[in-house]
Tab-separated table of C-alpha atoms in Angstrom:
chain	number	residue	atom	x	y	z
A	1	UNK	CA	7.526	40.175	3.275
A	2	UNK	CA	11.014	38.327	3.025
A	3	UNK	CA	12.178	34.917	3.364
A	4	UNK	CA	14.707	34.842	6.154
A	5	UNK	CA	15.215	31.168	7.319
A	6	UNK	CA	15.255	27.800	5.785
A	7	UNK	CA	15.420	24.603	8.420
A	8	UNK	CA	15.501	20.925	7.072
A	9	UNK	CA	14.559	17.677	9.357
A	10	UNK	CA	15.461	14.549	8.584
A	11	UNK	CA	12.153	12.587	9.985
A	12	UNK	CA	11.475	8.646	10.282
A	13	UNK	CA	10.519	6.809	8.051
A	14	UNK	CA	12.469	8.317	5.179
A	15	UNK	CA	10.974	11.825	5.068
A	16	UNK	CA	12.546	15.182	4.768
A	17	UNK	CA	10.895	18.504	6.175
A	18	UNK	CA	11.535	21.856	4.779
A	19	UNK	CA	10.688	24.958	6.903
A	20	UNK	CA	10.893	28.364	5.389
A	21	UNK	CA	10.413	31.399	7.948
A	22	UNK	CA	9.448	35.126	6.872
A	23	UNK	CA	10.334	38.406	8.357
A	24	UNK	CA	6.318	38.307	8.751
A	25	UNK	CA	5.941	35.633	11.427
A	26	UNK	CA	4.384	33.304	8.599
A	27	UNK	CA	5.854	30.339	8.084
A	28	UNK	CA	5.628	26.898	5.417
A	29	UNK	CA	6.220	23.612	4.703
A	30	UNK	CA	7.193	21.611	2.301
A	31	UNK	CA	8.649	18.219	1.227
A	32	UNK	CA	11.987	17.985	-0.786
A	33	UNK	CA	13.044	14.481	-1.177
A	34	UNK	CA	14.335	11.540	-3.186
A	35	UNK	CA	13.519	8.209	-1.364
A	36	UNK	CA	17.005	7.073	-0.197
A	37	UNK	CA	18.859	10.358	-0.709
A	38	UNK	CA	17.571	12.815	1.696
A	39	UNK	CA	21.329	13.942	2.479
A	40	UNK	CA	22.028	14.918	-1.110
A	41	UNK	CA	18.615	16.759	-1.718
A	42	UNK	CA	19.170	18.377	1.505
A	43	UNK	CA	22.415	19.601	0.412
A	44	UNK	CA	20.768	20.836	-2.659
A	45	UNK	CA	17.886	23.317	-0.711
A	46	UNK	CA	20.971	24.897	1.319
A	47	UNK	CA	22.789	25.481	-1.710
A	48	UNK	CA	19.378	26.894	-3.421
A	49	UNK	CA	19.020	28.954	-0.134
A	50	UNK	CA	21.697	30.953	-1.152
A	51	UNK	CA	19.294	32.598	-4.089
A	52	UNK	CA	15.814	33.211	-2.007
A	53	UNK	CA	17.238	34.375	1.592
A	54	UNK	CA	15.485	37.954	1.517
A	55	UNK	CA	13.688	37.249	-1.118
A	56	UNK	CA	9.822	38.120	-1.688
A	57	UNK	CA	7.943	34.421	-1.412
A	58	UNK	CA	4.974	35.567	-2.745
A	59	UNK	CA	6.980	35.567	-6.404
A	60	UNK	CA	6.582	31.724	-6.717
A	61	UNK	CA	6.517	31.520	-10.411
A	62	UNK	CA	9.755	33.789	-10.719
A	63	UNK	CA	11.461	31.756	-7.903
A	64	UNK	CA	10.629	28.611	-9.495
A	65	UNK	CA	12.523	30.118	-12.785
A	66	UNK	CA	15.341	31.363	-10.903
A	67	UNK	CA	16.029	27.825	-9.312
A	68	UNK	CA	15.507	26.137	-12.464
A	69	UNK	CA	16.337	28.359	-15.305
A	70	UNK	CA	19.568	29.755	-13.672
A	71	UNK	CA	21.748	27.206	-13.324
A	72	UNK	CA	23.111	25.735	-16.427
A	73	UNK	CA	22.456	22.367	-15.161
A	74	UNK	CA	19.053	21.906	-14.853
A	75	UNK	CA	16.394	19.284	-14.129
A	76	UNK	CA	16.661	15.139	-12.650
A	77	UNK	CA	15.532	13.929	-9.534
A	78	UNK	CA	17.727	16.043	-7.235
A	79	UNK	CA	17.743	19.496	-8.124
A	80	UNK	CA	14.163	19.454	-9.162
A	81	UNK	CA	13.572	17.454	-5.696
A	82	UNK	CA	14.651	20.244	-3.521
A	83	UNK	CA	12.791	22.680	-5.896
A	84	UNK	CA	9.488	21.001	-5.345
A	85	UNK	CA	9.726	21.149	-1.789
A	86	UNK	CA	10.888	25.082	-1.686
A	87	UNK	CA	8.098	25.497	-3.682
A	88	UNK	CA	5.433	23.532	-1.543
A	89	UNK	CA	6.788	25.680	1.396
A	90	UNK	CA	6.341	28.959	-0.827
A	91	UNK	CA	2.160	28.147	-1.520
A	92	UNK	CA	1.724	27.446	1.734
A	93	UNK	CA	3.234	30.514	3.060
A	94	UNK	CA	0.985	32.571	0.409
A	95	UNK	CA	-2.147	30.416	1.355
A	96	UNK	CA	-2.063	31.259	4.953
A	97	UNK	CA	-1.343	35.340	3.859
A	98	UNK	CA	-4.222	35.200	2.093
A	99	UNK	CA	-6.312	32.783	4.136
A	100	UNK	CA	-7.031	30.681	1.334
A	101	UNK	CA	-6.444	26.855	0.709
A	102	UNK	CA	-4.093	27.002	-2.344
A	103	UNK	CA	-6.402	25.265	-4.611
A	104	UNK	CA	-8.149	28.510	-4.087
A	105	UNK	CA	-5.433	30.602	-6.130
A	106	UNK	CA	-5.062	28.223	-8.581
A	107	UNK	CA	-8.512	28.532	-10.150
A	108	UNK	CA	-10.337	27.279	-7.092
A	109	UNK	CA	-12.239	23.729	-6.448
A	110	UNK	CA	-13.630	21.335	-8.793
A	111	UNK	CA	-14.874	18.774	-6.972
A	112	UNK	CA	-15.821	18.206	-3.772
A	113	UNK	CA	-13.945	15.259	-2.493
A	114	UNK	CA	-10.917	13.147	-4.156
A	115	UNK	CA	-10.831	9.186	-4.622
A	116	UNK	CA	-7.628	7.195	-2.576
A	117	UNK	CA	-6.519	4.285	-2.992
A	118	UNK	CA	-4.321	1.834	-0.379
A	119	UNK	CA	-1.224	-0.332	-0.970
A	120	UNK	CA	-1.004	-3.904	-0.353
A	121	UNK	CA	1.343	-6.458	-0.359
A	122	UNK	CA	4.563	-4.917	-0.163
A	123	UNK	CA	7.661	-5.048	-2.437
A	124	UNK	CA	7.674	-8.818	-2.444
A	125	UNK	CA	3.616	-9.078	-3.013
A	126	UNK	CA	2.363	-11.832	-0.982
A	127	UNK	CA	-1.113	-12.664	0.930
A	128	UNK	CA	-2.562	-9.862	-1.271
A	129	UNK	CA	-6.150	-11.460	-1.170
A	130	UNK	CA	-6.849	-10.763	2.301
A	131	UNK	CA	-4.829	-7.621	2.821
A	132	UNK	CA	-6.791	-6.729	-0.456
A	133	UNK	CA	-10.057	-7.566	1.536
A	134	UNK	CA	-8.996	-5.975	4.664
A	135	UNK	CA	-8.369	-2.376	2.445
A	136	UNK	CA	-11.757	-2.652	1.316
A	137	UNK	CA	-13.458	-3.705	4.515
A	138	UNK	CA	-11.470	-0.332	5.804
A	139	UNK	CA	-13.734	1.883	3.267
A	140	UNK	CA	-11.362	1.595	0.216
A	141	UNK	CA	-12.778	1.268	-3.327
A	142	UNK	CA	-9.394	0.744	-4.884
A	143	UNK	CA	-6.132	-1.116	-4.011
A	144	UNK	CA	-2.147	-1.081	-5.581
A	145	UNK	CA	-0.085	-3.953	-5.178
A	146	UNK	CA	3.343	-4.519	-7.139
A	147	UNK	CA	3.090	-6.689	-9.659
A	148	UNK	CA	5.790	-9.494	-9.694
A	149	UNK	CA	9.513	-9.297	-8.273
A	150	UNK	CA	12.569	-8.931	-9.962
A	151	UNK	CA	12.397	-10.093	-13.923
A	152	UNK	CA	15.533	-10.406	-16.057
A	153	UNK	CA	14.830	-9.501	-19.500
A	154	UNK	CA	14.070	-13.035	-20.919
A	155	UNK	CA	12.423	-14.604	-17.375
A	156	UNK	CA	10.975	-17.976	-16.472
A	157	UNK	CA	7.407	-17.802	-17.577
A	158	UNK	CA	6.491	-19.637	-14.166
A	159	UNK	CA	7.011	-15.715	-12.732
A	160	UNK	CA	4.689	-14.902	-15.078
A	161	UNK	CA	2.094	-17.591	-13.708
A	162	UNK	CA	2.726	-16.359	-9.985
A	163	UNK	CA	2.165	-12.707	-10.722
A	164	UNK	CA	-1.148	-13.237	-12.269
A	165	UNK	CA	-2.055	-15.710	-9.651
A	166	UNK	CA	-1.698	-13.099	-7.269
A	167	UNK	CA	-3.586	-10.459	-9.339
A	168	UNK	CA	-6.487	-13.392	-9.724
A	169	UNK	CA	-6.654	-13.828	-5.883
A	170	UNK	CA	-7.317	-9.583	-5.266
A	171	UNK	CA	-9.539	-10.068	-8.006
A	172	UNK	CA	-11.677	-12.936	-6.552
A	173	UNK	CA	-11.132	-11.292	-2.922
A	174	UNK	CA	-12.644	-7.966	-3.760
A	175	UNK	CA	-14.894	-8.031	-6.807
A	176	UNK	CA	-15.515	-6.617	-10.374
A	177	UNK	CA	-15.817	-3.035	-8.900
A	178	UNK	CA	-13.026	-2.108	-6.758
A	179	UNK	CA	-10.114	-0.560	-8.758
A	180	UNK	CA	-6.813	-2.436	-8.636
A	181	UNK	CA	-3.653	-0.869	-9.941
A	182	UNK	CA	-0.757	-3.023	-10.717
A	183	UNK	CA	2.480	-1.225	-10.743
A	184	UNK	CA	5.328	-2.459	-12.348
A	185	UNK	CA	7.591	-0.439	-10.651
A	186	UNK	CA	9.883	-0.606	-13.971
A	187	UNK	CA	11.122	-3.964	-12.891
A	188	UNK	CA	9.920	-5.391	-15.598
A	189	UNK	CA	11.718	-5.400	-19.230
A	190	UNK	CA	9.770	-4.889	-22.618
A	191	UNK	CA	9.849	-8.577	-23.916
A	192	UNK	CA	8.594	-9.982	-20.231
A	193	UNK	CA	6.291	-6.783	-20.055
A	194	UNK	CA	4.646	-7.514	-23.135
A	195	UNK	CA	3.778	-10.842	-22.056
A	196	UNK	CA	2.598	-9.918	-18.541
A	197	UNK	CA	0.014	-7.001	-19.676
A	198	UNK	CA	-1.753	-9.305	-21.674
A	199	UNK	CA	-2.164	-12.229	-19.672
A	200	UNK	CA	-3.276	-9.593	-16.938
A	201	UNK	CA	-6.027	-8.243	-19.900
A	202	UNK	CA	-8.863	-10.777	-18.232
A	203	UNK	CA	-8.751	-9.485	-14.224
A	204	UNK	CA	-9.510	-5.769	-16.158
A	205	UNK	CA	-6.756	-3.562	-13.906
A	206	UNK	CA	-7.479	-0.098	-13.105
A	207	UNK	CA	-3.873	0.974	-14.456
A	208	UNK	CA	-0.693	-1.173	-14.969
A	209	UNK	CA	1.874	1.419	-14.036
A	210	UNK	CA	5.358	1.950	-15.210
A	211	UNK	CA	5.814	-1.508	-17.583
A	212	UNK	CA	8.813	-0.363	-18.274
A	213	UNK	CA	11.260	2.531	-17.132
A	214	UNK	CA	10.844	5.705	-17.761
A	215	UNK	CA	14.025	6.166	-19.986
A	216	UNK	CA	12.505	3.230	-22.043
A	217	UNK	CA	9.011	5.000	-22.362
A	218	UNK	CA	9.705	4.476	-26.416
A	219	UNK	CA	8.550	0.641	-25.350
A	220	UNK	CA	4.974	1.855	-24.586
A	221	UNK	CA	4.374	1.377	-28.368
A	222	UNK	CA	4.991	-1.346	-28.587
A	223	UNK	CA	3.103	-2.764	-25.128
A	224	UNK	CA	0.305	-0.486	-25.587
A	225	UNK	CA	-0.469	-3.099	-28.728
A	226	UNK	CA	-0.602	-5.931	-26.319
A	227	UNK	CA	-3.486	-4.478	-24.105
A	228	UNK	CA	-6.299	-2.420	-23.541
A	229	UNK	CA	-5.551	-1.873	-19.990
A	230	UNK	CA	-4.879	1.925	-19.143
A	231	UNK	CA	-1.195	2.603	-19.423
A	232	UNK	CA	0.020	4.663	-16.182
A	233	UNK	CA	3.846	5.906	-15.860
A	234	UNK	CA	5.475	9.239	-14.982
A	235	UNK	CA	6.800	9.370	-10.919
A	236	UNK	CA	10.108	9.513	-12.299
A	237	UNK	CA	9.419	12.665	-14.742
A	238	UNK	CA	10.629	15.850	-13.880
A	239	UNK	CA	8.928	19.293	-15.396
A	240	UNK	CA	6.726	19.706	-18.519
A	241	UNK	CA	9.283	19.260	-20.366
A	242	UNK	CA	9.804	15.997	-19.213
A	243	UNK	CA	6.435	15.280	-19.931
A	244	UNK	CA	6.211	16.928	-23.195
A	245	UNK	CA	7.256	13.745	-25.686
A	246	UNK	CA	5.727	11.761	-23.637
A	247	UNK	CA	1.720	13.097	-23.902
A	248	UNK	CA	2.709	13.526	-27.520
A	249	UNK	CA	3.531	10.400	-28.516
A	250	UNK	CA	-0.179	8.657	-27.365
A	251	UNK	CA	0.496	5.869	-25.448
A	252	UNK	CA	0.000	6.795	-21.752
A	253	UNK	CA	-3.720	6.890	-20.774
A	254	UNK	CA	-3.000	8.318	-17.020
A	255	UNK	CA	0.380	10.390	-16.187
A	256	UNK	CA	1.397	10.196	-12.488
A	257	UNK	CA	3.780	12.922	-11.720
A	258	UNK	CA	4.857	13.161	-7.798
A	259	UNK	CA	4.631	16.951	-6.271
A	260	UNK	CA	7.826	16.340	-4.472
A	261	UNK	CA	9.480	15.406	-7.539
A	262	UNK	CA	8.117	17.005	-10.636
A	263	UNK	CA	8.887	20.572	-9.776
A	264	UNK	CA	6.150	21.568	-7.242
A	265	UNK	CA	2.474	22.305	-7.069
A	266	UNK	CA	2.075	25.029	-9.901
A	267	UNK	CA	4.402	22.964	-12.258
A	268	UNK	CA	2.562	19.963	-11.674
A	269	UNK	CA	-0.431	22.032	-12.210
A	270	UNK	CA	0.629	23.036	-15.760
A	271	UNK	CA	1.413	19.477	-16.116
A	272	UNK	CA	-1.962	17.956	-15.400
A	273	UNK	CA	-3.081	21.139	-17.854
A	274	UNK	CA	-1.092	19.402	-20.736
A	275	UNK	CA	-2.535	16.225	-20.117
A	276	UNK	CA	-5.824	17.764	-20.464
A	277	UNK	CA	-5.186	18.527	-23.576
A	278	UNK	CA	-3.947	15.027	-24.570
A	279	UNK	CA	-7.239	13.969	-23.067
A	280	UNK	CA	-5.092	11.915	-20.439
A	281	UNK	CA	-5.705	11.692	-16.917
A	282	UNK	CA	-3.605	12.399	-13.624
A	283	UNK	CA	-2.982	10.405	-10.696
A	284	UNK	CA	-0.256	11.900	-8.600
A	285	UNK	CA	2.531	10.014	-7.363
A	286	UNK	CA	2.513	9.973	-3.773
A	287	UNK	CA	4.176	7.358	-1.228
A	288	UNK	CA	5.623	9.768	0.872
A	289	UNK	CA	4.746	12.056	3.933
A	290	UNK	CA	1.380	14.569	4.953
A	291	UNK	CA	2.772	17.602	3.353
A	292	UNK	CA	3.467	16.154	0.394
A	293	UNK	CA	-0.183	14.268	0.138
A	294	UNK	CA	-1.397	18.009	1.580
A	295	UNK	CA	0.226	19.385	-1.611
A	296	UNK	CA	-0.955	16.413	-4.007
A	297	UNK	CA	-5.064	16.849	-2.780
A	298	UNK	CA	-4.201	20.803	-3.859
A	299	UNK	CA	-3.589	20.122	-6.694
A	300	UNK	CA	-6.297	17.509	-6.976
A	301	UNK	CA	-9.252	19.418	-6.183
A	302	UNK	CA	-8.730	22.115	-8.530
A	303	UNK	CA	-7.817	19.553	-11.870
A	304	UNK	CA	-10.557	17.819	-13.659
A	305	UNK	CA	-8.718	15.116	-14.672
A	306	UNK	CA	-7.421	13.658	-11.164
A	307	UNK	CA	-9.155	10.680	-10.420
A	308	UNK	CA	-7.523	8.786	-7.541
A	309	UNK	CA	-4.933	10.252	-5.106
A	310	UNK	CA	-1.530	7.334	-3.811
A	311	UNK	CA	-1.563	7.996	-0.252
A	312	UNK	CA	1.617	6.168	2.415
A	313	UNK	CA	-1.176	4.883	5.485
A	314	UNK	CA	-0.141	1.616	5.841
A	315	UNK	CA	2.480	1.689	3.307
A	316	UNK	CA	5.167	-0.970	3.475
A	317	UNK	CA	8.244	2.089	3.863
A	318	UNK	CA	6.460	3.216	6.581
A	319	UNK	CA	7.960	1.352	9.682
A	320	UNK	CA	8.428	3.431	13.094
A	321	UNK	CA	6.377	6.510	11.746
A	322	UNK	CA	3.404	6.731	9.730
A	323	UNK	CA	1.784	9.563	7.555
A	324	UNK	CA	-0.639	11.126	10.561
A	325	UNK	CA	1.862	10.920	13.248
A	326	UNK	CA	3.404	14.995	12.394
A	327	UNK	CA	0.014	16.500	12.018
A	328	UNK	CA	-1.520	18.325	14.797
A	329	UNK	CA	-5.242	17.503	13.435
A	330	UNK	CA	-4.659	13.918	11.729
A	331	UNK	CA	-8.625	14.006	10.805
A	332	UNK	CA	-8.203	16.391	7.404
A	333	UNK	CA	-7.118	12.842	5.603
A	334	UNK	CA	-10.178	11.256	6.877
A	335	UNK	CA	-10.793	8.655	4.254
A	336	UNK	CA	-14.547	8.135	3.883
A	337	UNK	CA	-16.264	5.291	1.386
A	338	UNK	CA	-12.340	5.692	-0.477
A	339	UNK	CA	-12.425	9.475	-0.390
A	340	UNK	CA	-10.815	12.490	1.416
A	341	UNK	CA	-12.535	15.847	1.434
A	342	UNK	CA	-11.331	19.171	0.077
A	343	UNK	CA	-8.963	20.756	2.668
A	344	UNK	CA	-10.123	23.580	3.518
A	345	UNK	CA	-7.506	25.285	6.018
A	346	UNK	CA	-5.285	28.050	4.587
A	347	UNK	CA	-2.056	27.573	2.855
A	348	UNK	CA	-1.193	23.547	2.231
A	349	UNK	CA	-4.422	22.387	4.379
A	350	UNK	CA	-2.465	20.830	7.428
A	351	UNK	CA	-0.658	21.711	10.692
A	352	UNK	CA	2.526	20.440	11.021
A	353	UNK	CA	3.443	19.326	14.851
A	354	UNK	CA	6.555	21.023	15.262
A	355	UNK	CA	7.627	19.474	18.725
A	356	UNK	CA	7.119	15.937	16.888
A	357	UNK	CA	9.133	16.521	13.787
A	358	UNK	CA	12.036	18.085	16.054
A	359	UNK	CA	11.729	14.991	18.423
A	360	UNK	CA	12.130	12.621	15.771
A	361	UNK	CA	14.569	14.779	13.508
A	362	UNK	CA	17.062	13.861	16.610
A	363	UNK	CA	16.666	10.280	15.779
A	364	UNK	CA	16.600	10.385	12.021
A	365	UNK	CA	16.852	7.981	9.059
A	366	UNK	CA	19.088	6.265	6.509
A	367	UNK	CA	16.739	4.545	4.928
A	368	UNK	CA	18.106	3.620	1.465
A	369	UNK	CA	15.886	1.426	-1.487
A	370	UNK	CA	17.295	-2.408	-1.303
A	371	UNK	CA	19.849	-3.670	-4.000
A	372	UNK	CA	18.568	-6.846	-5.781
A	373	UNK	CA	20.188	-9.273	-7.656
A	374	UNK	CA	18.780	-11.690	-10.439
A	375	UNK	CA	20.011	-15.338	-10.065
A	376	UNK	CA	23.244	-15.077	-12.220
A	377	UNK	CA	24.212	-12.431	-10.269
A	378	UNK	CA	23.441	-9.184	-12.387
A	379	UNK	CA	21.900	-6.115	-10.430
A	380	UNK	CA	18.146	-6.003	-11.028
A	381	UNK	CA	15.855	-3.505	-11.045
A	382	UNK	CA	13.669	-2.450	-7.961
């Protein structure tokens, strides 16, 4: 079997679509993108097409070196972006030759089911209580909100009052059970970060994620004095190498590398494998589109330490399309009492409605992250 087409589609809300054909008449899917530069990664799988046109795709693991070993310029959110998603496409096209979900070559199933959890709130949090109440009313047993807005390094400590405020009204909304994860989003600096985790120590989080960015992660020694909370942090990571330092060091309790990002399924595989090892658990990074969630519960089901899946229904980025609306059978992410079964179709798990995704490749996207400013005028983080 040989690879002998690649098409890309550019899909609403902010997706990108990778088809790979075969000489075979098999075909799959995957997901290469970086929220806000689909052009550029797109760019990158043509130019990467260059080195697996004819190729065998069965040879995932030697493809995978080939794209990332043999240029001298390896790695970061692009190249290893368009990887993932040639990679995605590759296990699906060897799942549906062998009629086996991939999770199936990878060791097979662990569980039987994976926890989900649903975002609230938006980028500017607000009325989180009741959209918090409304997740859980909907089946969910755990909810993510963002945790504050933009912080400058030194910030009014009246932000600080708001944020928890917020976090004390999902709290009171939903209970002492339901799991709330407060991401950070890396807006937030070490001095105001080391403040924030432990005034958020009392309303017990489920994870506070990214306190800081990832090129600061030397900061999580210091912050990781400041709470007990579980430490979360790693959708900007790319490979196990990325991860390497990181799982060494001690002071990340939950790693959250994103499929589309990280270097594919088998790479996040060996990924979640090192984390093992630092006894450290996995909770993929995943705001994005069905084949990419399709890849994440993969990889899921067949790694005992995945506990809760980031899914995009509902998700503020989601505006015009939503994460069912390019599957032929939108019941495999049935969420039941905050779970999804195993998929158990070959390949990735899904059908991808071709006649949608080339109806609404004609219309496109530029979505693009929003710029934010701090009140003197310096760019702040998102």
């Amino acid at each position: 079997m040989k690879i002998t087409k690649l098409e890309l589609f550019k899909v609403p809300p902010r997706w990108l679509f990778l088809k790979i054909e075969t000489d075979e008449g098999i075909t799959g899917w995957g997901e290469p993108i970086v929220e806000g530069k689909a052009d550029t990664v797109a760019a990158a799988v043509m130019e990467m097409s260059e080195q697996i046109i004819g190729k065998d795709p069965m040879r995932i693991e030697d493809m995978f070196q080939v794209l990332y070993r043999g240029g001298f310029y390896r790695g970061g959110p692009i190249l290893t972006s368009a990887i993932s998603g040639i990679e995605q496409a590759l296990w699906d096209i060897k799942g549906k030759f062998y009629n086996a979900p991939v999770y199936d070559l990878l060791g097979g199933a662990c569980r039987e089911r994976t926890r989900v959890y649903s975002w609230i709130g938006g980028d500017r949090p607000s009325d989180v209580g009741q959209a918090a109440k409304q997740q859980v009313a909907a089946g969910f047993t755990a909810v993510k909100m963002n945790a504050t807005e933009e912080m400058h390094y030194i910030d009014s400590l009246s932000k600080v009052d708001e944020a928890i405020a917020r976090i004390a009204a999902v709290r009171e909304a939903v209970g002492k059970d339901v799991g709330i994860g407060i991401d950070f989003h890396g807006r937030i600096h070490k001095s105001m970060a080391k403040i924030l985790v432990k005034e958020l120590e009392p309303y017990r989080p489920m994870f506070i994620e990214e306190p800081v960015l990832p090129e600061n992660n030397e900061a999580l020694r210091e912050i990781a004095r400041h709470t007990s909370c579980p430490i979360a942090t790693g959708e900007r990571m790319y490979t196990r190498w990325g991860f390497k330092d990181l799982l060494a060091q001690g002071y990340v309790d939950i790693i959250q590398p994103d499929l589309s990002h990280a270097g594919g399924i088998l790479e996040t595989r060996k990924i979640a494998a090192m984390a093992e090892a630092y006894d450290v658990a996995v909770a993929p990074h995943c705001p994005l589109g069905p084949i990419a969630l399709a890849s994440c519960l993969q990889l899921d089901t067949c790694s005992p330490n995945a506990f809760i899946q980031e899914q995009s229904l509902g998700i503020h980025y989601n505006q015009g399309s939503d994460l069912l609306d390019y599957l032929i059978n939108p019941a495999v992410f049935q969420y039941e009492d905050g779970f999804v079964k195993n998929l158990t179709a070959p390949g990735l798990g899904i059908e991808i409605n071709e006649d949608k995704v080339r109806e609404m490749a004609a219309i496109g996207h530029n979505w693009k992250n929003p710029v934010w400013r701090q009140a003197d005028g310096t760019v702040a983080e998102w």
